[in-house]
PDB file of N, CA and C in Angstrom:
ATOM      1  N   MET A   1      30.070  -1.444  -4.690  1.00 59.00           N
ATOM      2  CA  MET A   1      30.100  -0.263  -3.860  1.00 59.00           C
ATOM      3  C   MET A   1      30.698  -0.643  -2.507  1.00 59.00           C
ATOM      4  N   THR A   2      31.670   0.130  -2.039  1.00 68.00           N
ATOM      5  CA  THR A   2      32.275  -0.150  -0.747  1.00 68.00           C
ATOM      6  C   THR A   2      31.397   0.395   0.369  1.00 68.00           C
ATOM      7  N   THR A   3      31.689  -0.031   1.581  1.00 68.00           N
ATOM      8  CA  THR A   3      30.936   0.451   2.733  1.00 68.00           C
ATOM      9  C   THR A   3      31.034   1.968   2.851  1.00 68.00           C
ATOM     10  N   THR A   4      32.230   2.498   2.641  1.00 76.00           N
ATOM     11  CA  THR A   4      32.429   3.941   2.737  1.00 76.00           C
ATOM     12  C   THR A   4      31.640   4.684   1.668  1.00 76.00           C
ATOM     13  N   ASP A   5      31.651   4.164   0.441  1.00 86.00           N
ATOM     14  CA  ASP A   5      30.876   4.780  -0.640  1.00 86.00           C
ATOM     15  C   ASP A   5      29.383   4.748  -0.331  1.00 86.00           C
ATOM     16  N   ALA A   6      28.903   3.598   0.138  1.00 84.00           N
ATOM     17  CA  ALA A   6      27.485   3.455   0.440  1.00 84.00           C
ATOM     18  C   ALA A   6      27.082   4.366   1.597  1.00 84.00           C
ATOM     19  N   LYS A   7      27.954   4.479   2.588  1.00 89.00           N
ATOM     20  CA  LYS A   7      27.679   5.370   3.719  1.00 89.00           C
ATOM     21  C   LYS A   7      27.604   6.811   3.238  1.00 89.00           C
ATOM     22  N   GLY A   8      28.533   7.216   2.386  1.00 92.00           N
ATOM     23  CA  GLY A   8      28.512   8.567   1.825  1.00 92.00           C
ATOM     24  C   GLY A   8      27.270   8.820   0.994  1.00 92.00           C
ATOM     25  N   THR A   9      26.867   7.816   0.220  1.00 93.00           N
ATOM     26  CA  THR A   9      25.650   7.932  -0.581  1.00 93.00           C
ATOM     27  C   THR A   9      24.439   8.114   0.321  1.00 93.00           C
ATOM     28  N   ALA A  10      24.376   7.348   1.396  1.00 94.00           N
ATOM     29  CA  ALA A  10      23.253   7.460   2.339  1.00 94.00           C
ATOM     30  C   ALA A  10      23.196   8.866   2.928  1.00 94.00           C
ATOM     31  N   GLN A  11      24.348   9.422   3.282  1.00 95.00           N
ATOM     32  CA  GLN A  11      24.372  10.767   3.847  1.00 95.00           C
ATOM     33  C   GLN A  11      23.933  11.814   2.823  1.00 95.00           C
ATOM     34  N   LEU A  12      24.369  11.661   1.583  1.00 96.00           N
ATOM     35  CA  LEU A  12      23.942  12.593   0.533  1.00 96.00           C
ATOM     36  C   LEU A  12      22.445  12.493   0.280  1.00 96.00           C
ATOM     37  N   LYS A  13      21.932  11.280   0.251  1.00 96.00           N
ATOM     38  CA  LYS A  13      20.492  11.087   0.041  1.00 96.00           C
ATOM     39  C   LYS A  13      19.693  11.645   1.208  1.00 96.00           C
ATOM     40  N   LEU A  14      20.237  11.522   2.416  1.00 97.00           N
ATOM     41  CA  LEU A  14      19.565  12.086   3.578  1.00 97.00           C
ATOM     42  C   LEU A  14      19.510  13.612   3.464  1.00 97.00           C
ATOM     43  N   ASP A  15      20.577  14.215   2.947  1.00 97.00           N
ATOM     44  CA  ASP A  15      20.555  15.658   2.686  1.00 97.00           C
ATOM     45  C   ASP A  15      19.469  16.009   1.672  1.00 97.00           C
ATOM     46  N   GLU A  16      19.308  15.172   0.649  1.00 97.00           N
ATOM     47  CA  GLU A  16      18.237  15.387  -0.345  1.00 97.00           C
ATOM     48  C   GLU A  16      16.871  15.287   0.313  1.00 97.00           C
ATOM     49  N   LEU A  17      16.728  14.327   1.225  1.00 96.00           N
ATOM     50  CA  LEU A  17      15.451  14.166   1.922  1.00 96.00           C
ATOM     51  C   LEU A  17      15.137  15.415   2.739  1.00 96.00           C
ATOM     52  N   VAL A  18      16.122  15.924   3.451  1.00 96.00           N
ATOM     53  CA  VAL A  18      15.914  17.136   4.247  1.00 96.00           C
ATOM     54  C   VAL A  18      15.529  18.303   3.333  1.00 96.00           C
ATOM     55  N   ALA A  19      16.186  18.422   2.186  1.00 96.00           N
ATOM     56  CA  ALA A  19      15.841  19.482   1.237  1.00 96.00           C
ATOM     57  C   ALA A  19      14.401  19.324   0.738  1.00 96.00           C
ATOM     58  N   ALA A  20      13.989  18.086   0.497  1.00 94.00           N
ATOM     59  CA  ALA A  20      12.624  17.840   0.004  1.00 94.00           C
ATOM     60  C   ALA A  20      11.577  18.188   1.053  1.00 94.00           C
ATOM     61  N   ILE A  21      11.854  17.869   2.304  1.00 94.00           N
ATOM     62  CA  ILE A  21      10.836  18.124   3.322  1.00 94.00           C
ATOM     63  C   ILE A  21      10.851  19.559   3.839  1.00 94.00           C
ATOM     64  N   THR A  22      11.951  20.280   3.612  1.00 94.00           N
ATOM     65  CA  THR A  22      11.984  21.681   4.030  1.00 94.00           C
ATOM     66  C   THR A  22      11.525  22.627   2.927  1.00 94.00           C
ATOM     67  N   ALA A  23      11.322  22.104   1.735  1.00 92.00           N
ATOM     68  CA  ALA A  23      10.777  22.925   0.650  1.00 92.00           C
ATOM     69  C   ALA A  23       9.334  23.301   1.008  1.00 92.00           C
ATOM     70  N   PRO A  24       8.829  24.394   0.441  1.00 92.00           N
ATOM     71  CA  PRO A  24       7.435  24.757   0.725  1.00 92.00           C
ATOM     72  C   PRO A  24       6.490  23.578   0.462  1.00 92.00           C
ATOM     73  N   GLY A  25       5.663  23.280   1.440  1.00 87.00           N
ATOM     74  CA  GLY A  25       4.731  22.167   1.321  1.00 87.00           C
ATOM     75  C   GLY A  25       5.365  20.814   1.569  1.00 87.00           C
ATOM     76  N   GLY A  26       6.595  20.811   2.078  1.00 88.00           N
ATOM     77  CA  GLY A  26       7.332  19.559   2.279  1.00 88.00           C
ATOM     78  C   GLY A  26       6.948  18.786   3.514  1.00 88.00           C
ATOM     79  N   GLY A  27       6.241  19.412   4.436  1.00 86.00           N
ATOM     80  CA  GLY A  27       5.762  18.703   5.609  1.00 86.00           C
ATOM     81  C   GLY A  27       6.755  18.585   6.749  1.00 86.00           C
ATOM     82  N   SER A  28       7.803  19.400   6.736  1.00 88.00           N
ATOM     83  CA  SER A  28       8.790  19.275   7.809  1.00 88.00           C
ATOM     84  C   SER A  28       8.261  19.853   9.110  1.00 88.00           C
ATOM     85  N   THR A  29       8.752  19.304  10.193  1.00 90.00           N
ATOM     86  CA  THR A  29       8.500  19.819  11.537  1.00 90.00           C
ATOM     87  C   THR A  29       9.850  19.856  12.243  1.00 90.00           C
ATOM     88  N   PRO A  30       9.965  20.619  13.306  1.00 93.00           N
ATOM     89  CA  PRO A  30      11.242  20.626  14.035  1.00 93.00           C
ATOM     90  C   PRO A  30      11.651  19.224  14.505  1.00 93.00           C
ATOM     91  N   ASP A  31      10.688  18.433  14.975  1.00 95.00           N
ATOM     92  CA  ASP A  31      11.000  17.071  15.422  1.00 95.00           C
ATOM     93  C   ASP A  31      11.497  16.207  14.265  1.00 95.00           C
ATOM     94  N   PHE A  32      10.868  16.343  13.113  1.00 94.00           N
ATOM     95  CA  PHE A  32      11.247  15.572  11.931  1.00 94.00           C
ATOM     96  C   PHE A  32      12.675  15.928  11.522  1.00 94.00           C
ATOM     97  N   LEU A  33      12.983  17.217  11.487  1.00 95.00           N
ATOM     98  CA  LEU A  33      14.328  17.652  11.111  1.00 95.00           C
ATOM     99  C   LEU A  33      15.362  17.200  12.137  1.00 95.00           C
ATOM    100  N   GLU A  34      14.995  17.237  13.398  1.00 97.00           N
ATOM    101  CA  GLU A  34      15.913  16.780  14.449  1.00 97.00           C
ATOM    102  C   GLU A  34      16.188  15.280  14.305  1.00 97.00           C
ATOM    103  N   GLU A  35      15.165  14.524  13.958  1.00 96.00           N
ATOM    104  CA  GLU A  35      15.349  13.079  13.778  1.00 96.00           C
ATOM    105  C   GLU A  35      16.250  12.792  12.577  1.00 96.00           C
ATOM    106  N   CYS A  36      16.081  13.541  11.505  1.00 96.00           N
ATOM    107  CA  CYS A  36      16.969  13.388  10.335  1.00 96.00           C
ATOM    108  C   CYS A  36      18.407  13.728  10.711  1.00 96.00           C
ATOM    109  N   ASP A  37      18.599  14.761  11.516  1.00 96.00           N
ATOM    110  CA  ASP A  37      19.935  15.133  11.957  1.00 96.00           C
ATOM    111  C   ASP A  37      20.545  14.030  12.834  1.00 96.00           C
ATOM    112  N   SER A  38      19.738  13.455  13.698  1.00 97.00           N
ATOM    113  CA  SER A  38      20.215  12.353  14.549  1.00 97.00           C
ATOM    114  C   SER A  38      20.587  11.143  13.701  1.00 97.00           C
ATOM    115  N   LEU A  39      19.818  10.883  12.662  1.00 96.00           N
ATOM    116  CA  LEU A  39      20.138   9.778  11.760  1.00 96.00           C
ATOM    117  C   LEU A  39      21.468  10.048  11.060  1.00 96.00           C
ATOM    118  N   LYS A  40      21.671  11.266  10.632  1.00 95.00           N
ATOM    119  CA  LYS A  40      22.930  11.603   9.950  1.00 95.00           C
ATOM    120  C   LYS A  40      24.122  11.377  10.888  1.00 95.00           C
ATOM    121  N   ARG A  41      23.984  11.768  12.138  1.00 95.00           N
ATOM    122  CA  ARG A  41      25.067  11.544  13.111  1.00 95.00           C
ATOM    123  C   ARG A  41      25.280  10.050  13.361  1.00 95.00           C
ATOM    124  N   ALA A  42      24.207   9.286  13.407  1.00 95.00           N
ATOM    125  CA  ALA A  42      24.324   7.838  13.613  1.00 95.00           C
ATOM    126  C   ALA A  42      25.051   7.178  12.441  1.00 95.00           C
ATOM    127  N   ILE A  43      24.748   7.626  11.231  1.00 93.00           N
ATOM    128  CA  ILE A  43      25.428   7.086  10.049  1.00 93.00           C
ATOM    129  C   ILE A  43      26.914   7.426  10.111  1.00 93.00           C
ATOM    130  N   ALA A  44      27.223   8.668  10.443  1.00 92.00           N
ATOM    131  CA  ALA A  44      28.627   9.095  10.522  1.00 92.00           C
ATOM    132  C   ALA A  44      29.397   8.283  11.561  1.00 92.00           C
ATOM    133  N   ALA A  45      28.725   7.912  12.637  1.00 91.00           N
ATOM    134  CA  ALA A  45      29.369   7.159  13.718  1.00 91.00           C
ATOM    135  C   ALA A  45      29.353   5.651  13.487  1.00 91.00           C
ATOM    136  N   PHE A  46      28.693   5.198  12.445  1.00 87.00           N
ATOM    137  CA  PHE A  46      28.534   3.763  12.184  1.00 87.00           C
ATOM    138  C   PHE A  46      27.874   3.058  13.375  1.00 87.00           C
ATOM    139  N   HIS A  47      26.930   3.714  14.001  1.00 90.00           N
ATOM    140  CA  HIS A  47      26.258   3.173  15.182  1.00 90.00           C
ATOM    141  C   HIS A  47      25.026   2.389  14.724  1.00 90.00           C
ATOM    142  N   LEU A  48      25.178   1.074  14.642  1.00 90.00           N
ATOM    143  CA  LEU A  48      24.148   0.224  14.045  1.00 90.00           C
ATOM    144  C   LEU A  48      22.795   0.340  14.733  1.00 90.00           C
ATOM    145  N   GLU A  49      22.791   0.273  16.039  1.00 92.00           N
ATOM    146  CA  GLU A  49      21.517   0.331  16.759  1.00 92.00           C
ATOM    147  C   GLU A  49      20.846   1.686  16.573  1.00 92.00           C
ATOM    148  N   ALA A  50      21.628   2.749  16.610  1.00 94.00           N
ATOM    149  CA  ALA A  50      21.074   4.088  16.419  1.00 94.00           C
ATOM    150  C   ALA A  50      20.543   4.264  15.006  1.00 94.00           C
ATOM    151  N   ILE A  51      21.240   3.706  14.023  1.00 94.00           N
ATOM    152  CA  ILE A  51      20.768   3.796  12.636  1.00 94.00           C
ATOM    153  C   ILE A  51      19.404   3.127  12.508  1.00 94.00           C
ATOM    154  N   ARG A  52      19.276   1.937  13.047  1.00 94.00           N
ATOM    155  CA  ARG A  52      18.005   1.214  12.952  1.00 94.00           C
ATOM    156  C   ARG A  52      16.889   2.001  13.646  1.00 94.00           C
ATOM    157  N   PHE A  53      17.172   2.501  14.846  1.00 95.00           N
ATOM    158  CA  PHE A  53      16.185   3.253  15.614  1.00 95.00           C
ATOM    159  C   PHE A  53      15.784   4.529  14.883  1.00 95.00           C
ATOM    160  N   ARG A  54      16.757   5.286  14.390  1.00 96.00           N
ATOM    161  CA  ARG A  54      16.464   6.548  13.705  1.00 96.00           C
ATOM    162  C   ARG A  54      15.761   6.315  12.371  1.00 96.00           C
ATOM    163  N   MET A  55      16.141   5.264  11.656  1.00 96.00           N
ATOM    164  CA  MET A  55      15.447   4.948  10.396  1.00 96.00           C
ATOM    165  C   MET A  55      13.974   4.661  10.669  1.00 96.00           C
ATOM    166  N   PHE A  56      13.708   3.910  11.726  1.00 96.00           N
ATOM    167  CA  PHE A  56      12.324   3.616  12.101  1.00 96.00           C
ATOM    168  C   PHE A  56      11.570   4.913  12.375  1.00 96.00           C
ATOM    169  N   ASN A  57      12.185   5.802  13.159  1.00 96.00           N
ATOM    170  CA  ASN A  57      11.519   7.059  13.514  1.00 96.00           C
ATOM    171  C   ASN A  57      11.293   7.958  12.302  1.00 96.00           C
ATOM    172  N   VAL A  58      12.292   8.077  11.434  1.00 96.00           N
ATOM    173  CA  VAL A  58      12.126   8.915  10.240  1.00 96.00           C
ATOM    174  C   VAL A  58      11.051   8.318   9.333  1.00 96.00           C
ATOM    175  N   ASP A  59      11.053   7.016   9.186  1.00 96.00           N
ATOM    176  CA  ASP A  59      10.030   6.344   8.372  1.00 96.00           C
ATOM    177  C   ASP A  59       8.635   6.636   8.922  1.00 96.00           C
ATOM    178  N   ARG A  60       8.490   6.517  10.220  1.00 95.00           N
ATOM    179  CA  ARG A  60       7.188   6.754  10.859  1.00 95.00           C
ATOM    180  C   ARG A  60       6.772   8.220  10.705  1.00 95.00           C
ATOM    181  N   MET A  61       7.703   9.132  10.904  1.00 94.00           N
ATOM    182  CA  MET A  61       7.384  10.559  10.759  1.00 94.00           C
ATOM    183  C   MET A  61       7.050  10.914   9.318  1.00 94.00           C
ATOM    184  N   LEU A  62       7.742  10.288   8.396  1.00 93.00           N
ATOM    185  CA  LEU A  62       7.473  10.519   6.983  1.00 93.00           C
ATOM    186  C   LEU A  62       6.053  10.088   6.638  1.00 93.00           C
ATOM    187  N   ALA A  63       5.603   8.985   7.218  1.00 92.00           N
ATOM    188  CA  ALA A  63       4.248   8.495   6.964  1.00 92.00           C
ATOM    189  C   ALA A  63       3.182   9.408   7.572  1.00 92.00           C
ATOM    190  N   ARG A  64       3.535  10.118   8.631  1.00 91.00           N
ATOM    191  CA  ARG A  64       2.566  10.972   9.332  1.00 91.00           C
ATOM    192  C   ARG A  64       2.483  12.393   8.796  1.00 91.00           C
ATOM    193  N   THR A  65       3.384  12.774   7.914  1.00 87.00           N
ATOM    194  CA  THR A  65       3.397  14.153   7.415  1.00 87.00           C
ATOM    195  C   THR A  65       2.801  14.218   6.019  1.00 87.00           C
ATOM    196  N   GLN A  66       2.685  15.417   5.545  1.00 85.00           N
ATOM    197  CA  GLN A  66       2.211  15.655   4.178  1.00 85.00           C
ATOM    198  C   GLN A  66       3.399  15.814   3.240  1.00 85.00           C
ATOM    199  N   ALA A  67       4.411  14.993   3.432  1.00 88.00           N
ATOM    200  CA  ALA A  67       5.612  15.068   2.606  1.00 88.00           C
ATOM    201  C   ALA A  67       5.285  14.705   1.157  1.00 88.00           C
ATOM    202  N   PRO A  68       6.001  15.302   0.224  1.00 91.00           N
ATOM    203  CA  PRO A  68       5.775  14.966  -1.184  1.00 91.00           C
ATOM    204  C   PRO A  68       6.193  13.524  -1.465  1.00 91.00           C
ATOM    205  N   PRO A  69       5.613  12.903  -2.486  1.00 91.00           N
ATOM    206  CA  PRO A  69       5.963  11.517  -2.817  1.00 91.00           C
ATOM    207  C   PRO A  69       7.451  11.312  -3.072  1.00 91.00           C
ATOM    208  N   THR A  70       8.131  12.333  -3.544  1.00 95.00           N
ATOM    209  CA  THR A  70       9.568  12.191  -3.780  1.00 95.00           C
ATOM    210  C   THR A  70      10.323  11.949  -2.483  1.00 95.00           C
ATOM    211  N   ALA A  71       9.800  12.454  -1.372  1.00 95.00           N
ATOM    212  CA  ALA A  71      10.463  12.263  -0.081  1.00 95.00           C
ATOM    213  C   ALA A  71      10.508  10.778   0.274  1.00 95.00           C
ATOM    214  N   ARG A  72       9.430  10.063   0.031  1.00 95.00           N
ATOM    215  CA  ARG A  72       9.395   8.618   0.310  1.00 95.00           C
ATOM    216  C   ARG A  72      10.416   7.899  -0.570  1.00 95.00           C
ATOM    217  N   HIS A  73      10.475   8.284  -1.831  1.00 97.00           N
ATOM    218  CA  HIS A  73      11.430   7.665  -2.759  1.00 97.00           C
ATOM    219  C   HIS A  73      12.873   7.906  -2.292  1.00 97.00           C
ATOM    220  N   ILE A  74      13.170   9.127  -1.893  1.00 97.00           N
ATOM    221  CA  ILE A  74      14.520   9.450  -1.419  1.00 97.00           C
ATOM    222  C   ILE A  74      14.831   8.658  -0.150  1.00 97.00           C
ATOM    223  N   PHE A  75      13.855   8.544   0.753  1.00 97.00           N
ATOM    224  CA  PHE A  75      14.069   7.775   1.980  1.00 97.00           C
ATOM    225  C   PHE A  75      14.414   6.327   1.648  1.00 97.00           C
ATOM    226  N   GLU A  76      13.743   5.752   0.673  1.00 96.00           N
ATOM    227  CA  GLU A  76      14.041   4.372   0.278  1.00 96.00           C
ATOM    228  C   GLU A  76      15.440   4.264  -0.328  1.00 96.00           C
ATOM    229  N   GLU A  77      15.906   5.332  -0.984  1.00 96.00           N
ATOM    230  CA  GLU A  77      17.288   5.351  -1.487  1.00 96.00           C
ATOM    231  C   GLU A  77      18.285   5.400  -0.327  1.00 96.00           C
ATOM    232  N   VAL A  78      17.945   6.130   0.733  1.00 96.00           N
ATOM    233  CA  VAL A  78      18.786   6.143   1.943  1.00 96.00           C
ATOM    234  C   VAL A  78      18.871   4.726   2.488  1.00 96.00           C
ATOM    235  N   ARG A  79      17.717   4.077   2.610  1.00 95.00           N
ATOM    236  CA  ARG A  79      17.664   2.709   3.134  1.00 95.00           C
ATOM    237  C   ARG A  79      18.509   1.754   2.281  1.00 95.00           C
ATOM    238  N   ALA A  80      18.376   1.853   0.967  1.00 94.00           N
ATOM    239  CA  ALA A  80      19.125   0.971   0.065  1.00 94.00           C
ATOM    240  C   ALA A  80      20.628   1.185   0.213  1.00 94.00           C
ATOM    241  N   ALA A  81      21.050   2.440   0.335  1.00 94.00           N
ATOM    242  CA  ALA A  81      22.477   2.722   0.491  1.00 94.00           C
ATOM    243  C   ALA A  81      23.001   2.177   1.815  1.00 94.00           C
ATOM    244  N   LEU A  82      22.217   2.326   2.871  1.00 93.00           N
ATOM    245  CA  LEU A  82      22.641   1.793   4.171  1.00 93.00           C
ATOM    246  C   LEU A  82      22.719   0.274   4.148  1.00 93.00           C
ATOM    247  N   GLU A  83      21.764  -0.351   3.501  1.00 91.00           N
ATOM    248  CA  GLU A  83      21.789  -1.810   3.414  1.00 91.00           C
ATOM    249  C   GLU A  83      22.954  -2.287   2.547  1.00 91.00           C
ATOM    250  N   ALA A  84      23.311  -1.507   1.527  1.00 89.00           N
ATOM    251  CA  ALA A  84      24.476  -1.842   0.710  1.00 89.00           C
ATOM    252  C   ALA A  84      25.769  -1.722   1.522  1.00 89.00           C
ATOM    253  N   ALA A  85      25.744  -0.842   2.521  1.00 87.00           N
ATOM    254  CA  ALA A  85      26.911  -0.674   3.393  1.00 87.00           C
ATOM    255  C   ALA A  85      26.971  -1.744   4.472  1.00 87.00           C
ATOM    256  N   GLY A  86      25.927  -2.574   4.548  1.00 84.00           N
ATOM    257  CA  GLY A  86      25.906  -3.642   5.536  1.00 84.00           C
ATOM    258  C   GLY A  86      25.082  -3.371   6.773  1.00 84.00           C
ATOM    259  N   PHE A  87      24.392  -2.226   6.812  1.00 81.00           N
ATOM    260  CA  PHE A  87      23.533  -1.919   7.943  1.00 81.00           C
ATOM    261  C   PHE A  87      22.166  -2.564   7.746  1.00 81.00           C
ATOM    262  N   HIS A  88      21.661  -3.154   8.792  1.00 74.00           N
ATOM    263  CA  HIS A  88      20.287  -3.685   8.755  1.00 74.00           C
ATOM    264  C   HIS A  88      19.392  -2.576   9.297  1.00 74.00           C
ATOM    265  N   THR A  89      18.530  -2.050   8.445  1.00 75.00           N
ATOM    266  CA  THR A  89      17.735  -0.881   8.825  1.00 75.00           C
ATOM    267  C   THR A  89      16.348  -1.240   9.327  1.00 75.00           C
ATOM    268  N   ARG A  90      16.058  -2.517   9.354  1.00 70.00           N
ATOM    269  CA  ARG A  90      14.738  -2.969   9.856  1.00 70.00           C
ATOM    270  C   ARG A  90      14.980  -3.998  10.935  1.00 70.00           C
ATOM    271  N   SER A  91      14.084  -4.052  11.883  1.00 63.00           N
ATOM    272  CA  SER A  91      14.299  -4.959  13.010  1.00 63.00           C
ATOM    273  C   SER A  91      13.701  -6.341  12.826  1.00 63.00           C
ATOM    274  N   HIS A  92      13.179  -6.639  11.657  1.00 56.00           N
ATOM    275  CA  HIS A  92      12.586  -7.973  11.460  1.00 56.00           C
ATOM    276  C   HIS A  92      13.561  -8.963  10.930  1.00 56.00           C
TER     277      HIS A  92
END
């Protein structure tokens, strides 16, 4: 998978995550949706520091909401696609 393909996959998966959390009972909040939008812009810009920061925030917000289990799975697919593109999504 090329960097461009992986980046596109991450963006598509992020769209799936937004769809999952905006569905009835999905646990979305305006702040959560805004953070997902900021992450999408960071991915589009290839802004490494912003990607890491936004991934951390979305992960934390996902843990604090009543999101369906599929949302966590989709988020991990976003992470895997970003890491395949060469982005380090964790600060450790």
